[in-house]
Short mmCIF file of C-alpha atoms and ligand atoms in Angstrom, two decimals:
data_model
loop_
_atom_site.label_atom_id
_atom_site.label_comp_id
_atom_site.label_asym_id
_atom_site.label_seq_id
_atom_site.Cartn_x
_atom_site.Cartn_y
_atom_site.Cartn_z
CA UNK A 28 -16.97 -14.26 7.93
CA UNK A 29 -19.61 -13.63 10.60
CA UNK A 30 -19.45 -10.44 12.64
CA UNK A 31 -21.91 -8.38 14.64
CA UNK A 32 -21.88 -4.76 13.47
CA UNK A 33 -20.32 -3.12 10.45
CA UNK A 34 -16.68 -2.28 9.72
CA UNK A 35 -15.82 1.35 9.06
CA UNK A 36 -13.19 1.61 6.32
CA UNK A 37 -11.42 4.95 5.92
CA UNK A 38 -9.87 5.64 2.52
CA UNK A 39 -11.92 2.79 1.05
CA UNK A 40 -12.25 4.57 -2.30
CA UNK A 41 -8.47 4.67 -2.74
CA UNK A 42 -6.19 2.33 -4.64
CA UNK A 43 -5.42 -0.07 -1.80
CA UNK A 44 -8.72 0.73 -0.05
CA UNK A 45 -10.77 -0.26 -3.10
CA UNK A 46 -9.12 -3.68 -3.11
CA UNK A 47 -9.61 -4.04 0.66
CA UNK A 48 -13.32 -3.12 0.52
CA UNK A 49 -13.85 -5.59 -2.33
CA UNK A 50 -12.13 -8.37 -0.36
CA UNK A 51 -14.05 -7.64 2.87
CA UNK A 52 -17.30 -7.47 0.85
CA UNK A 53 -16.54 -10.90 -0.62
CA UNK A 54 -15.84 -12.16 2.91
CA UNK A 55 -19.40 -11.11 3.82
CA UNK A 56 -18.69 -8.12 6.07
CA UNK A 57 -20.99 -5.09 6.23
CA UNK A 58 -18.98 -1.92 5.67
CA UNK A 59 -19.30 1.85 5.73
CA UNK A 60 -16.59 3.76 3.87
CA UNK A 61 -15.39 7.19 4.93
CA UNK A 62 -13.50 8.94 2.14
CA UNK A 63 -13.10 12.58 1.16
CA UNK A 64 -12.42 11.54 -2.47
CA UNK A 65 -9.29 13.72 -2.52
CA UNK A 66 -7.56 10.96 -4.48
CA UNK A 67 -10.25 8.29 -4.21
CA UNK A 68 -12.89 7.24 -6.74
CA UNK A 69 -16.45 6.42 -5.59
CA UNK A 70 -16.89 3.92 -8.45
CA UNK A 71 -14.33 1.65 -6.77
CA UNK A 72 -16.91 0.66 -4.12
CA UNK A 73 -18.99 -2.45 -4.72
CA UNK A 74 -22.73 -1.88 -5.03
CA UNK A 75 -24.34 -1.78 -1.60
CA UNK A 76 -21.32 -0.44 0.28
CA UNK A 77 -22.27 3.06 1.51
CA UNK A 78 -19.85 5.96 1.12
CA UNK A 79 -19.79 8.79 3.63
CA UNK A 80 -17.97 11.61 1.92
CA UNK A 81 -16.01 13.28 4.68
CA UNK A 82 -12.72 13.54 6.47
CA UNK A 83 -11.19 11.22 9.03
CA UNK A 84 -10.22 14.21 11.17
CA UNK A 85 -13.86 15.36 11.36
CA UNK A 86 -15.31 14.13 14.63
CA UNK A 87 -18.91 14.64 13.42
CA UNK A 88 -18.27 12.24 10.52
CA UNK A 89 -16.76 9.68 12.88
CA UNK A 90 -19.60 10.06 15.38
CA UNK A 91 -22.08 9.38 12.57
CA UNK A 92 -20.33 6.20 11.38
CA UNK A 93 -18.95 4.54 14.51
CA UNK A 94 -22.08 3.71 16.58
CA UNK A 95 -22.61 -0.05 16.43
CA UNK A 96 -19.37 -0.70 14.53
CA UNK A 97 -17.48 -3.94 15.06
CA UNK A 98 -14.16 -2.40 14.06
CA UNK A 99 -12.30 -0.01 11.80
CA UNK A 100 -9.88 -0.46 8.92
CA UNK A 101 -7.91 2.76 8.51
CA UNK A 102 -6.25 3.44 5.17
CA UNK A 103 -6.84 7.17 4.54
CA UNK A 104 -3.58 9.07 4.59
CA UNK A 105 -1.24 11.44 2.85
CA UNK A 106 0.84 8.88 1.03
CA UNK A 107 3.76 10.48 -0.77
CA UNK A 108 7.29 10.24 0.64
CA UNK A 109 8.67 12.94 -1.72
CA UNK A 110 5.50 15.01 -1.13
CA UNK A 111 6.10 14.77 2.62
CA UNK A 112 9.50 16.44 2.18
CA UNK A 113 7.79 19.36 0.43
CA UNK A 114 4.83 19.55 2.86
CA UNK A 115 5.66 17.67 6.08
CA UNK A 116 2.93 19.23 8.21
CA UNK A 117 0.14 18.03 5.92
CA UNK A 118 1.52 14.53 6.46
CA UNK A 119 1.74 14.96 10.24
CA UNK A 120 -1.85 16.28 10.32
CA UNK A 121 -3.24 13.39 8.27
CA UNK A 122 -1.06 10.53 9.47
CA UNK A 123 -0.57 11.48 13.12
CA UNK A 124 -3.19 14.02 14.30
CA UNK A 125 -6.03 12.24 12.43
CA UNK A 126 -4.91 8.87 13.84
CA UNK A 127 -5.21 10.32 17.36
CA UNK A 128 -8.69 11.75 16.57
CA UNK A 129 -9.81 8.47 15.01
CA UNK A 130 -8.44 6.33 17.86
CA UNK A 131 -10.13 8.52 20.49
CA UNK A 132 -13.44 8.38 18.63
CA UNK A 133 -13.17 4.59 18.23
CA UNK A 134 -12.65 4.12 21.96
CA UNK A 135 -15.35 6.68 22.89
CA UNK A 136 -17.83 4.60 20.88
CA UNK A 137 -16.78 1.40 22.65
CA UNK A 138 -15.17 -0.05 19.51
CA UNK A 139 -11.93 -1.88 20.25
CA UNK A 140 -10.63 -3.29 16.95
CA UNK A 141 -8.50 -1.43 14.44
CA UNK A 142 -6.51 -2.55 11.39
CA UNK A 143 -4.29 0.24 10.05
CA UNK A 144 -2.08 0.85 7.02
CA UNK A 145 1.56 1.33 7.80
CA UNK A 146 4.48 1.22 5.41
CA UNK A 147 7.91 -0.23 4.77
CA UNK A 148 8.98 3.44 4.78
CA UNK A 149 9.25 3.08 8.58
CA UNK A 150 12.39 0.96 8.09
CA UNK A 151 14.32 3.57 6.12
CA UNK A 152 17.93 3.06 5.17
CA UNK A 153 20.35 0.82 7.04
CA UNK A 154 24.06 0.46 6.42
CA UNK A 155 26.76 -2.24 6.33
CA UNK A 156 25.76 -5.89 5.95
CA UNK A 157 22.28 -5.15 7.45
CA UNK A 158 21.27 -3.24 4.34
CA UNK A 159 20.90 -6.41 2.27
CA UNK A 160 18.95 -8.43 4.82
CA UNK A 161 15.17 -8.70 4.92
CA UNK A 162 13.36 -6.38 7.31
CA UNK A 163 11.76 -8.02 10.32
CA UNK A 164 9.16 -6.32 12.48
CA UNK A 165 11.63 -6.10 15.38
CA UNK A 166 14.24 -4.11 13.40
CA UNK A 167 15.22 -0.72 14.79
CA UNK A 168 13.40 1.85 12.63
CA UNK A 169 15.25 4.61 10.73
CA UNK A 170 12.56 6.32 8.63
CA UNK A 171 14.14 8.79 6.19
CA UNK A 172 11.16 10.83 5.01
CA UNK A 173 8.59 12.75 7.05
CA UNK A 174 6.08 10.25 5.57
CA UNK A 175 7.97 7.30 7.07
CA UNK A 176 8.22 9.11 10.40
CA UNK A 177 4.47 9.82 10.48
CA UNK A 178 3.73 6.16 9.82
CA UNK A 179 6.10 5.15 12.64
CA UNK A 180 4.43 7.59 15.06
CA UNK A 181 1.00 6.33 13.97
CA UNK A 182 2.09 2.82 14.99
CA UNK A 183 3.29 4.20 18.35
CA UNK A 184 -0.11 5.83 18.97
CA UNK A 185 -1.82 2.47 18.40
CA UNK A 186 0.66 0.65 20.66
CA UNK A 187 0.07 3.13 23.49
CA UNK A 188 -3.72 2.98 23.01
CA UNK A 189 -3.64 -0.66 24.15
CA UNK A 190 -3.71 0.80 27.69
CA UNK A 191 -7.12 2.32 26.80
CA UNK A 192 -8.46 -1.03 25.55
CA UNK A 193 -7.62 -0.95 21.82
CA UNK A 194 -6.59 -4.10 19.92
CA UNK A 195 -4.84 -3.23 16.69
CA UNK A 196 -2.90 -4.65 13.79
CA UNK A 197 -0.70 -2.31 11.75
CA UNK A 198 0.23 -3.68 8.34
CA UNK A 199 3.53 -2.48 6.90
CA UNK A 200 2.99 -2.77 3.16
CA UNK A 201 6.05 -2.94 0.97
CA UNK A 202 5.67 -1.71 -2.65
CA UNK A 203 2.05 -2.27 -3.63
CA UNK A 204 1.52 -2.82 -7.36
CA UNK A 205 -0.99 -4.32 -9.78
CA UNK A 206 -4.77 -4.20 -9.72
CA UNK A 207 -7.74 -6.54 -9.88
CA UNK A 208 -9.76 -4.43 -12.33
CA UNK A 209 -9.51 -1.20 -14.31
CA UNK A 210 -11.48 0.88 -11.83
CA UNK A 211 -9.26 -0.35 -8.99
CA UNK A 212 -6.02 0.53 -10.81
CA UNK A 213 -3.69 3.02 -9.14
CA UNK A 214 -4.11 6.46 -10.71
CA UNK A 215 -1.28 8.09 -8.77
CA UNK A 216 2.06 8.57 -10.47
CA UNK A 217 4.92 7.72 -8.21
CA UNK A 218 5.75 4.04 -7.75
CA UNK A 219 8.31 2.39 -10.01
CA UNK A 220 5.87 0.03 -11.82
CA UNK A 221 3.62 2.92 -12.90
CA UNK A 222 6.64 5.01 -13.95
CA UNK A 223 8.06 2.06 -15.94
CA UNK A 224 4.77 1.46 -17.73
CA UNK A 225 4.47 5.19 -18.44
CA UNK A 226 7.98 5.19 -20.00
CA UNK A 227 7.05 2.14 -22.07
CA UNK A 228 3.87 3.88 -23.28
CA UNK A 229 5.27 7.31 -24.00
CA UNK A 230 8.84 6.48 -25.02
CA UNK A 231 10.12 9.08 -22.53
CA UNK A 232 13.11 7.53 -20.73
CA UNK A 233 12.65 6.34 -17.17
CA UNK A 234 15.26 7.77 -14.81
CA UNK A 235 17.08 4.88 -13.08
CA UNK A 236 18.60 6.19 -9.85
CA UNK A 237 21.95 4.55 -9.28
CA UNK A 238 23.87 1.66 -10.78
CA UNK A 239 26.20 1.54 -7.79
CA UNK A 240 23.95 0.19 -5.05
CA UNK A 241 25.47 -2.77 -3.18
CA UNK A 242 23.01 -5.15 -4.88
CA UNK A 243 23.69 -7.90 -7.44
CA UNK A 244 23.07 -5.67 -10.49
CA UNK A 245 23.77 -2.30 -8.84
CA UNK A 246 20.15 -1.05 -8.93
CA UNK A 247 17.84 -0.66 -5.93
CA UNK A 248 15.88 -3.73 -4.82
CA UNK A 249 12.26 -3.63 -3.62
CA UNK A 250 9.54 -6.10 -2.65
CA UNK A 251 6.56 -5.67 -5.00
CA UNK A 252 3.34 -7.03 -3.54
CA UNK A 253 0.09 -7.30 -5.48
CA UNK A 254 -2.83 -5.12 -4.27
CA UNK A 255 -5.06 -8.22 -4.24
CA UNK A 256 -2.64 -9.88 -1.80
CA UNK A 257 -2.49 -6.74 0.35
CA UNK A 258 -6.29 -6.85 0.49
CA UNK A 259 -6.33 -10.48 1.61
CA UNK A 260 -3.87 -9.57 4.39
CA UNK A 261 -6.55 -7.18 5.71
CA UNK A 262 -9.16 -9.94 5.65
CA UNK A 263 -6.76 -12.11 7.67
CA UNK A 264 -6.10 -9.25 10.12
CA UNK A 265 -9.81 -8.56 10.61
CA UNK A 266 -10.44 -12.28 11.20
CA UNK A 267 -7.63 -12.40 13.76
CA UNK A 268 -8.97 -9.38 15.66
CA UNK A 269 -12.45 -10.92 15.71
CA UNK A 270 -10.95 -14.05 17.17
CA UNK A 271 -9.16 -12.56 20.16
CA UNK A 272 -8.15 -9.34 21.92
CA UNK A 273 -4.54 -8.91 20.95
CA UNK A 274 -2.88 -5.71 22.10
CA UNK A 275 -0.99 -4.02 19.28
CA UNK A 276 0.68 -6.10 16.56
CA UNK A 277 2.67 -5.08 13.52
CA UNK A 278 3.21 -7.23 10.42
CA UNK A 279 5.11 -6.87 7.18
CA UNK A 280 3.03 -7.33 4.04
CA UNK A 281 5.31 -8.32 1.19
CA UNK A 282 6.37 -11.33 -0.85
CA UNK A 283 9.79 -11.81 0.72
CA UNK A 284 11.26 -11.65 -2.80
CA UNK A 285 13.41 -8.73 -3.89
CA UNK A 286 13.35 -7.36 -7.46
CA UNK A 287 15.82 -4.81 -8.77
CA UNK A 288 14.97 -1.91 -11.04
CA UNK A 289 16.58 -3.83 -13.90
CA UNK A 290 14.41 -6.87 -13.07
CA UNK A 291 11.33 -4.65 -13.35
CA UNK A 292 12.53 -3.31 -16.72
CA UNK A 293 13.24 -6.83 -18.00
CA UNK A 294 9.89 -8.30 -16.90
CA UNK A 295 8.04 -5.24 -18.28
CA UNK A 296 9.78 -5.69 -21.65
CA UNK A 297 8.71 -9.38 -21.70
CA UNK A 298 5.08 -8.53 -20.83
CA UNK A 299 4.69 -5.55 -23.14
CA UNK A 300 6.68 -6.94 -26.03
CA UNK A 301 9.22 -4.14 -26.20
CA UNK A 302 12.06 -2.51 -24.28
CA UNK A 303 11.53 0.26 -21.74
CA UNK A 304 13.56 3.37 -22.55
CA UNK A 305 15.63 4.41 -19.53
CA UNK A 306 18.51 6.62 -18.53
CA UNK A 307 20.94 6.12 -15.65
CA UNK A 308 21.14 8.93 -13.09
CA UNK A 309 22.94 9.26 -9.76
CA UNK A 310 21.60 7.73 -6.55
CA UNK A 311 19.02 9.71 -4.61
CA UNK A 312 20.05 10.67 -1.08
CA UNK A 313 18.29 8.55 1.56
CA UNK A 314 17.06 6.00 -1.01
CA UNK A 315 17.46 2.53 0.56
CA UNK A 316 19.38 0.09 -1.61
CA UNK A 317 17.32 -2.87 -0.48
CA UNK A 318 13.81 -3.04 1.05
CA UNK A 319 12.49 -6.59 1.22
CA UNK A 320 10.09 -8.04 3.80
CA UNK A 321 10.67 -10.95 6.11
CA UNK A 322 7.15 -12.40 5.97
CA UNK A 323 7.50 -15.19 8.50
CA UNK A 324 5.55 -13.40 11.28
CA UNK A 325 2.40 -12.77 9.22
CA UNK A 326 2.54 -16.32 7.83
CA UNK A 327 2.86 -17.76 11.33
CA UNK A 328 0.27 -15.58 13.13
CA UNK A 329 -2.28 -14.74 10.42
CA UNK A 330 -1.75 -17.66 8.04
CA UNK A 331 -1.25 -15.15 5.19
CA UNK A 332 1.16 -15.22 2.30
CA UNK A 333 1.31 -13.42 -1.04
CA UNK A 334 0.07 -15.46 -4.00
CA UNK A 335 1.20 -13.17 -6.82
CA UNK A 336 4.68 -12.35 -8.12
CA UNK A 337 6.29 -9.41 -9.88
CA UNK A 338 5.07 -10.62 -13.30
CA UNK A 339 1.48 -10.70 -12.02
CA UNK A 340 1.85 -7.18 -10.62
CA UNK A 341 3.21 -5.73 -13.87
CA UNK A 342 0.88 -7.69 -16.14
CA UNK A 343 -2.23 -6.58 -14.25
CA UNK A 344 -0.98 -2.97 -13.97
CA UNK A 345 -0.35 -2.93 -17.72
CA UNK A 346 -3.75 -4.42 -18.56
CA UNK A 347 -5.81 -2.38 -16.11
CA UNK A 348 -4.29 0.93 -17.26
CA UNK A 349 -4.95 0.32 -20.94
CA UNK A 350 -1.44 -0.79 -21.87
CA UNK A 351 -2.68 -3.99 -23.51
CA UNK A 352 -4.58 -1.81 -26.00
CA UNK A 353 -1.23 -0.28 -26.99
CA UNK A 354 0.33 -3.75 -27.34
CA UNK A 355 -2.67 -4.87 -29.39
CA UNK A 356 -2.46 -1.83 -31.69
CA UNK A 357 1.28 -2.50 -32.07
CA UNK A 358 0.47 -6.07 -33.00
CA UNK A 359 -2.25 -4.94 -35.41
CA UNK A 360 0.07 -2.42 -37.02
CA UNK A 361 2.79 -5.06 -37.24
CA UNK A 362 0.44 -7.55 -38.88
CA UNK A 363 -0.85 -4.93 -41.34
CA UNK A 364 2.59 -3.76 -42.42
N1 LIG B 15 0.34 2.25 -2.39
C1 LIG B 15 1.41 1.81 -1.73
O1 LIG B 15 2.39 1.30 -2.34
C2 LIG B 15 1.48 1.92 -0.23
C3 LIG B 15 2.61 1.41 0.42
C4 LIG B 15 2.67 1.48 1.80
C5 LIG B 15 1.63 2.04 2.52
N2 LIG B 15 0.56 2.55 1.87
C6 LIG B 15 -0.54 3.13 2.67
O2 LIG B 15 -1.76 2.59 2.21
C7 LIG B 15 -2.82 3.52 2.44
C8 LIG B 15 -3.60 3.69 1.15
O3 LIG B 15 -2.71 4.19 0.14
P1 LIG B 15 -3.12 4.24 -1.40
O4 LIG B 15 -1.90 3.98 -2.18
O5 LIG B 15 -4.34 3.43 -1.61
O6 LIG B 15 -3.47 5.80 -1.54
P2 LIG B 15 -4.73 6.48 -2.20
O7 LIG B 15 -4.41 7.95 -2.26
O8 LIG B 15 -5.13 5.82 -3.46
O9 LIG B 15 -5.87 6.23 -1.12
C9 LIG B 15 -6.08 7.06 -0.01
C10 LIG B 15 -7.58 7.25 0.12
O10 LIG B 15 -7.84 8.01 1.30
C11 LIG B 15 -8.69 9.11 0.97
N3 LIG B 15 -8.32 10.17 1.91
C12 LIG B 15 -7.12 10.83 2.00
N4 LIG B 15 -7.15 11.67 3.03
C13 LIG B 15 -8.37 11.54 3.62
C14 LIG B 15 -8.99 12.13 4.75
N5 LIG B 15 -8.37 13.02 5.51
N6 LIG B 15 -10.24 11.75 5.06
C15 LIG B 15 -10.90 10.83 4.30
N7 LIG B 15 -10.36 10.24 3.24
C16 LIG B 15 -9.12 10.59 2.90
C17 LIG B 15 -8.41 9.41 -0.48
O11 LIG B 15 -9.46 10.08 -1.13
C18 LIG B 15 -8.18 8.02 -1.05
O12 LIG B 15 -9.40 7.42 -1.41
C19 LIG B 15 -2.16 4.78 2.97
O13 LIG B 15 -2.27 4.77 4.37
C20 LIG B 15 -0.72 4.62 2.53
O14 LIG B 15 0.14 5.36 3.36
C21 LIG B 15 0.44 2.50 0.50
#
């Protein structure tokens, strides 16, 4: 992909960011990563991609990285929905105030292209028959957590910055899972796949929240999208912005396929060769029963679609977090005994 100038990637040492930087590197783009390494890992960056250790909200850091840039990919954020209930203002600072600082700096430096991480958390919970349909980008948003609200406001900032000359694409990722390599694996605990694999490894039962959701098997349904696919969506978004000035666009990044908690347990058991201990609990307030992407807009406009399924997500998450070693030792023990 030919481009004049480098791309500044914030949060490029993170879980999703590491996959994005790798994909943009393979596409031939020059990059500079800004990351404070609060949750990121420098070793995730390919050789030759410089890391500026600093914060997105620090104007001096931005002023050092933005001159001559072709565009920005913004992933750095406070990322925990439950954490945002405990500490909402940290999420507003990182996901709203820093987006305003970054957008102003981008425009001050004459840069006009921005790809930004958003989240399916902007959709929140719906009710009635709507709760089982796929989310489209034109749905009315009902974010439940402060995190979801901050992501929605971040999108609004980008939409309003069109008047100041910004072209942007916000990507609403659904549930990102899986990894390309060990160093790129997600080290945060939180998402269902990592909790399921943890339960499988330790034998401590996974809490399953609700068997009475209005879904086919009563457990909550999500759209698990592989980190490698999320990364290729960024390559497609960057290519689109380099093609034409666009205004502000928003796209879902998912597979369009819903998987229930019991589906995840079943596929994990198949991959790891043993059942996942779990215990049924009550539903969590505000937890959507069904969050699945309609992916027709991104397919139509960016020519992107996910290439990996739930099995690929779980298999790669298991292998890149050392789970296969456990399976192998189980097999070895089994063959010895
Ligand atoms: N992982 C998912 O399932 C998922 C789903 C939807 C949206 N997202 C969004 O994707 C983005 C990346 O998430 P992730 O899962 O890779 O999280 P992550 O914590 O692994 O990555 C975030 C990166 O940003 C860096 N960072 C955080 N605050 C910073 C700051 N103020 N200045 C500079 N660097 C900072 C961290 O060190 C880390 O490297 C976030 O915007 C998140 O909201 C993630």
